[in-house]
XYZ file of C-alpha atoms in Angstrom:
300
model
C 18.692 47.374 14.943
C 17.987 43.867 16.592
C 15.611 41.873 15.181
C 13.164 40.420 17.320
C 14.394 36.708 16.851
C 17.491 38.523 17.923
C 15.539 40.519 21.205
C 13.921 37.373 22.092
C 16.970 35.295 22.381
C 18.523 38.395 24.517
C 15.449 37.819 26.819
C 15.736 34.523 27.487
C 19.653 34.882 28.181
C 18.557 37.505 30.530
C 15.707 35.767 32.126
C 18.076 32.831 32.887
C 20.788 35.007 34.651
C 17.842 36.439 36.772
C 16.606 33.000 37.744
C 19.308 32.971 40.208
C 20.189 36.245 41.287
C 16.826 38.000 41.132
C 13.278 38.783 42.644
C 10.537 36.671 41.442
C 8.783 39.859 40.275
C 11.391 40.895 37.789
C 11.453 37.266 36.449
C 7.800 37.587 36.285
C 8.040 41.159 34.308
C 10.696 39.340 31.689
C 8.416 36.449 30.704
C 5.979 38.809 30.224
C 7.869 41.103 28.073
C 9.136 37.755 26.615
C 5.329 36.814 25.731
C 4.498 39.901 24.449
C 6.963 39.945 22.092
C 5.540 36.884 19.828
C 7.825 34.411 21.842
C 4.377 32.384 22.647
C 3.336 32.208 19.314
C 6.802 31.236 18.250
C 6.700 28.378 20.590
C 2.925 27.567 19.613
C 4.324 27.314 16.412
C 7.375 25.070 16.868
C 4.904 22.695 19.361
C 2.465 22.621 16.437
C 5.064 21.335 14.245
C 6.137 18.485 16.532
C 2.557 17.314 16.780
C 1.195 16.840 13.240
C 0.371 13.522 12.773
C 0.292 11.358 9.696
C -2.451 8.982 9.011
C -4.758 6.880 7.185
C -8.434 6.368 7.735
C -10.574 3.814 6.957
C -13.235 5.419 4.623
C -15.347 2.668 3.749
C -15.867 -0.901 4.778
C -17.812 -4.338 3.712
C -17.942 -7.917 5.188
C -15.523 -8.710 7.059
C -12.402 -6.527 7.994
C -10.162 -6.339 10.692
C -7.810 -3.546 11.874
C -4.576 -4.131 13.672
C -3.012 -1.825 16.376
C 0.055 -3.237 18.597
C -0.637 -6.525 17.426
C -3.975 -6.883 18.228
C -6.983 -7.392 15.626
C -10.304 -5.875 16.086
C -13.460 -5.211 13.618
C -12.511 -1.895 11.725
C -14.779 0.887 11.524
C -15.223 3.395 9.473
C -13.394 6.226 11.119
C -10.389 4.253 12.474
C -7.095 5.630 11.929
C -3.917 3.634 11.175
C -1.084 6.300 12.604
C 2.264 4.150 14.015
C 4.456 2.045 12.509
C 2.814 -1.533 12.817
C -0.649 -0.567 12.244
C -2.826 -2.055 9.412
C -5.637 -3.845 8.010
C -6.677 -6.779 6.409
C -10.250 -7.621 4.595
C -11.481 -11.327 5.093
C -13.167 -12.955 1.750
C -15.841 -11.205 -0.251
C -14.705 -7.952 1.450
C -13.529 -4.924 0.676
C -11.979 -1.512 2.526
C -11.410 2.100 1.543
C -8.374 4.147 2.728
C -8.426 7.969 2.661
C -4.624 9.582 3.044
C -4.502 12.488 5.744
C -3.981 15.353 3.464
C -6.826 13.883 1.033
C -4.360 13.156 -1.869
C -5.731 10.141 -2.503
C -7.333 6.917 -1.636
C -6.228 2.703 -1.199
C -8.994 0.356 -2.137
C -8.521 -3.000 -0.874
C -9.816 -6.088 -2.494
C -10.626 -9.512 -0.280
C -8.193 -11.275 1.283
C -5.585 -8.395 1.188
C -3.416 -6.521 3.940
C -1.967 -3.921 4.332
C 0.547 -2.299 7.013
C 1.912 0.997 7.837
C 5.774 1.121 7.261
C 6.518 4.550 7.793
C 4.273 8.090 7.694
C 6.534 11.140 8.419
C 7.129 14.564 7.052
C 10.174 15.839 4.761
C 12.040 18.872 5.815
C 10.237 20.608 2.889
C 6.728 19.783 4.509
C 6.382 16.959 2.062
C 4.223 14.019 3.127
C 6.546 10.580 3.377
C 4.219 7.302 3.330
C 5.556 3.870 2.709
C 3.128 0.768 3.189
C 3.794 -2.802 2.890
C 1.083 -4.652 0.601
C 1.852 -8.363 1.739
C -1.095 -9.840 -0.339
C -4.166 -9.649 -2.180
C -4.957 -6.750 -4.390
C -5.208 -2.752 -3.908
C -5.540 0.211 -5.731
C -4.425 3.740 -5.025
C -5.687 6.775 -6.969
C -3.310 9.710 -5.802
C -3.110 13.446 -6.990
C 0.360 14.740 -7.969
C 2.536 15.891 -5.233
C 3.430 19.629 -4.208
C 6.419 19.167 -2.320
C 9.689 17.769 -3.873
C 10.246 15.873 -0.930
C 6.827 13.874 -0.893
C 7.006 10.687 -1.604
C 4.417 7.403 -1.589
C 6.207 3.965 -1.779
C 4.009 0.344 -1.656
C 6.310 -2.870 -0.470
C 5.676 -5.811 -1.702
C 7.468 -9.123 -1.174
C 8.558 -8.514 -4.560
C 9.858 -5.274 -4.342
C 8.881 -1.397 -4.675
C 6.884 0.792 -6.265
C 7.299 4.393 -5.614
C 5.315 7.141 -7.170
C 4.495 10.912 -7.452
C 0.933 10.977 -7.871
C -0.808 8.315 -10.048
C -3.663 5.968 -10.523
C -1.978 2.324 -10.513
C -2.839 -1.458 -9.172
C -1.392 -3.989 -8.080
C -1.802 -7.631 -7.106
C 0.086 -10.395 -5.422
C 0.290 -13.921 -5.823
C 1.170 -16.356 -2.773
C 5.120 -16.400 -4.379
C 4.821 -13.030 -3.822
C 5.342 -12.188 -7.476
C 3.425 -9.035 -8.131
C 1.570 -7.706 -11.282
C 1.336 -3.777 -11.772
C -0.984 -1.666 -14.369
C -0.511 1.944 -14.508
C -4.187 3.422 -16.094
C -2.511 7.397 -15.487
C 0.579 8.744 -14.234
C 3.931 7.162 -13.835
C 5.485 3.900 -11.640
C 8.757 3.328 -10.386
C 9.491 0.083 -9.982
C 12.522 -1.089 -8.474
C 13.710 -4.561 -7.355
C 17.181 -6.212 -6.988
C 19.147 -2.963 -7.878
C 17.028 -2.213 -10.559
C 14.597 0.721 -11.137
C 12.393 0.039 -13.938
C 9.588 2.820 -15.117
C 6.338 2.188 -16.200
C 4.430 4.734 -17.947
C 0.852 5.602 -18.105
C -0.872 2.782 -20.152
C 1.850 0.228 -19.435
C 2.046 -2.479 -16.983
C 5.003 -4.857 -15.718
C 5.184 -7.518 -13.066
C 8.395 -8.441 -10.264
C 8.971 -12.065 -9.292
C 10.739 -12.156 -5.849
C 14.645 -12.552 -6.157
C 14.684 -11.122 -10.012
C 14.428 -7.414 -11.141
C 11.325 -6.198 -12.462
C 9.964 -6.714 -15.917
C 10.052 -4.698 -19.158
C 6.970 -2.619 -19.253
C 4.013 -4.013 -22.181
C 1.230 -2.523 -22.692
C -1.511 -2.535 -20.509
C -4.119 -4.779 -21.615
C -6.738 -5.735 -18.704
C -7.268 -8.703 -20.828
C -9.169 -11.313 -18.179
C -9.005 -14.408 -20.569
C -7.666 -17.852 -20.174
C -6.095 -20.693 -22.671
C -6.394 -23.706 -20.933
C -6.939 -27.896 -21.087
C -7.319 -30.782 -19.151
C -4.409 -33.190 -18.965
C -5.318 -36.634 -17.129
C -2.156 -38.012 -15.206
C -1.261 -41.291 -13.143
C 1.537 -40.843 -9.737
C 1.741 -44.144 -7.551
C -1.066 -45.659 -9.460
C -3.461 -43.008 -8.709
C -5.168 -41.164 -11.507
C -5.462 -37.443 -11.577
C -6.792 -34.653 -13.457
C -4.672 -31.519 -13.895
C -5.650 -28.117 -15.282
C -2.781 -26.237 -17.221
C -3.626 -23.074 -17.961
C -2.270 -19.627 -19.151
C -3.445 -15.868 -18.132
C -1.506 -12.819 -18.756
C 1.333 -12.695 -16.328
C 0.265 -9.585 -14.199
C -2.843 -11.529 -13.113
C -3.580 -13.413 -10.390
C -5.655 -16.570 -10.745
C -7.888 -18.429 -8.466
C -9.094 -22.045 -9.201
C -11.666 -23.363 -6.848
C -11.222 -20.593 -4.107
C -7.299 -21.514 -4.266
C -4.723 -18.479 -5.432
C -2.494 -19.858 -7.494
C 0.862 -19.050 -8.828
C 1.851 -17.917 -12.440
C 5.415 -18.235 -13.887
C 7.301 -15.574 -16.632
C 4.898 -16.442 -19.184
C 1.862 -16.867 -16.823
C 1.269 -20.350 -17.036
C 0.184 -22.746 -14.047
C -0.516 -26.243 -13.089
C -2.654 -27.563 -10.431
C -4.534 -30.710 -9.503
C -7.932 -31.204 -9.771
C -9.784 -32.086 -6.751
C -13.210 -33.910 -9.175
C -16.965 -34.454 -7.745
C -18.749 -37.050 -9.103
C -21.848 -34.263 -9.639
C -19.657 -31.929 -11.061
C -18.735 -31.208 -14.580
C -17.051 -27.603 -14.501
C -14.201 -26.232 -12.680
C -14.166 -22.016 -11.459
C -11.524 -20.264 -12.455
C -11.052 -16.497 -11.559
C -8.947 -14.351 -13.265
C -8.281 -11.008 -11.935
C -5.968 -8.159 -13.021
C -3.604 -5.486 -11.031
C -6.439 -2.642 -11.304
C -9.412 -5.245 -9.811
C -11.432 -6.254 -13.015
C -12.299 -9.638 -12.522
C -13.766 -12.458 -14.317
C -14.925 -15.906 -13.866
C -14.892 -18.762 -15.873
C -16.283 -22.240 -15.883
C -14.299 -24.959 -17.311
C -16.060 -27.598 -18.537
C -13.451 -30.584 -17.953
C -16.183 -33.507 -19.076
């Protein structure tokens, strides 16, 4: 017995034999016996499958963020949807933004001063959701439920390098080098950079400078201190005061509204720019996940 897949493709072999040699009637009666037959919803089917579209929508917003869309910037609202490849958004200072994936696996919260761009949203031949975003500064963090399909995958681009995951709750957080701190609170990380996949567990964190591979995983710590001093300095006969400091090296530090960068052992140097009213210096420290602190250095 034919099946109807089989009956249907018979049909259509039929119907396009008749196009030429037969009465518009008869063609008429075949599509119809064609559509009756499930071919419609067949083809519903298939055209349904073409069309789903991938996204991400801005859940939440505060102060001031922008979305992008074929290169042009406009205020986001909450709503907007980045879909194509090229679309993102970026949050301004003292703002923040809220990202809920299509399928409602999970969210991206974006500190200030961060953006973020769609690199690819597509679907795996096993219906898995494929999202890959590039992260080119600032700070985010993604909560995510486990994935269903083997073919899923979620992968954030930094201009460090990757990290890929199944379903997680991680941060991250990227200094103007572009070397980037991770902290995984639940789940598991892949991080991979320079031919090298490194994983980091739940309660672990790591960092990638750009051009090395990633770091052995320590412990995650969320530890938002600083050892620091004053060191007073003299280049072409002008005096200066320098701050040389320490954080833990997944953190990002701030001095004075400035980002600053952190080597292997997360030490910096920077130059003091001194006000004769003045007699502390703001440093923030802030960690992959978002907990942030701020200090006052007294430096008279």
């Amino acid at each position: 017995m034919m099946t109807r897949n089989g009956l249907i493709l018979q049909i259509l072999e039929n119907l396009r034999k008749n196009l030429m040699s037969r009465p518009a009637q008869k063609v008429g009666l075949a599509i119809a016996v064609f559509f009756s037959l499930g071919g419609a919803q067949g083809l519903a089917q298939q055209s349904l499958q073409v069309r789903i579209e991938r996204w991400l929508a801005v859940q939440r917003i505060a102060g001031n963020v922008n979305r992008y869309h074929g290169g042009n910037a406009q205020p986001a609202r909450v709503g907007d949807r980045l879909q194509v490849l090229g679309d993102g958004i970026s949050t301004g200072k003292n703002s923040v933004a809220t990202l809920i994936v299509d399928t409602g696996i999970g969210t991206i919260s974006l500190a200030e001063n961060t953006r973020l761009h769609i690199q690819e949203m597509s679907l795996a031949r096993d219906n898995g959701r494929i999202t890959r975003l590039d992260v080119m500064s600032g700070q985010a963090r993604l909560r995510v439920r486990r994935f269903t399909h083997r073919g899923s995958k979620l992968e954030i681009r930094t201009p460090a390098g990757l990290s890929g995951v199944r379903g997680t709750d991680f941060g991250i957080n990227i200094q103007p080098s572009g070397k980037t701190g991770l902290a995984v609170p639940e789940g598991e990380v892949v991080s991979s950079a320079q031919g090298r996949a490194v994983s980091v567990p739940q309660g672990y964190q790591n960092f990638t400078i750009p051009g090395e591979p990633p770091s052995t995983p320590t412990p995650l710590t969320e530890d938002t201190g600083i050892r620091y001093n004053f060191r007073e300095v003299v280049e072409n006969r002008v005096r200066k005061i320098q701050l040389v400091g320490q954080v833990d090296p997944v953190n990002t530090v701030i001095v004075e509204g400035t980002p600053q960068n952190t080597n292997r052992e997360g030490q910096f140097i920077t130059d003091l720019r001194l006000l004769p009213n003045r007699v502390t210096i703001q440093v923030e420290v802030i960690t992959p996940l978002g907990t942030r602190k701020v200090h006052d250095l007294a430096y008279r």
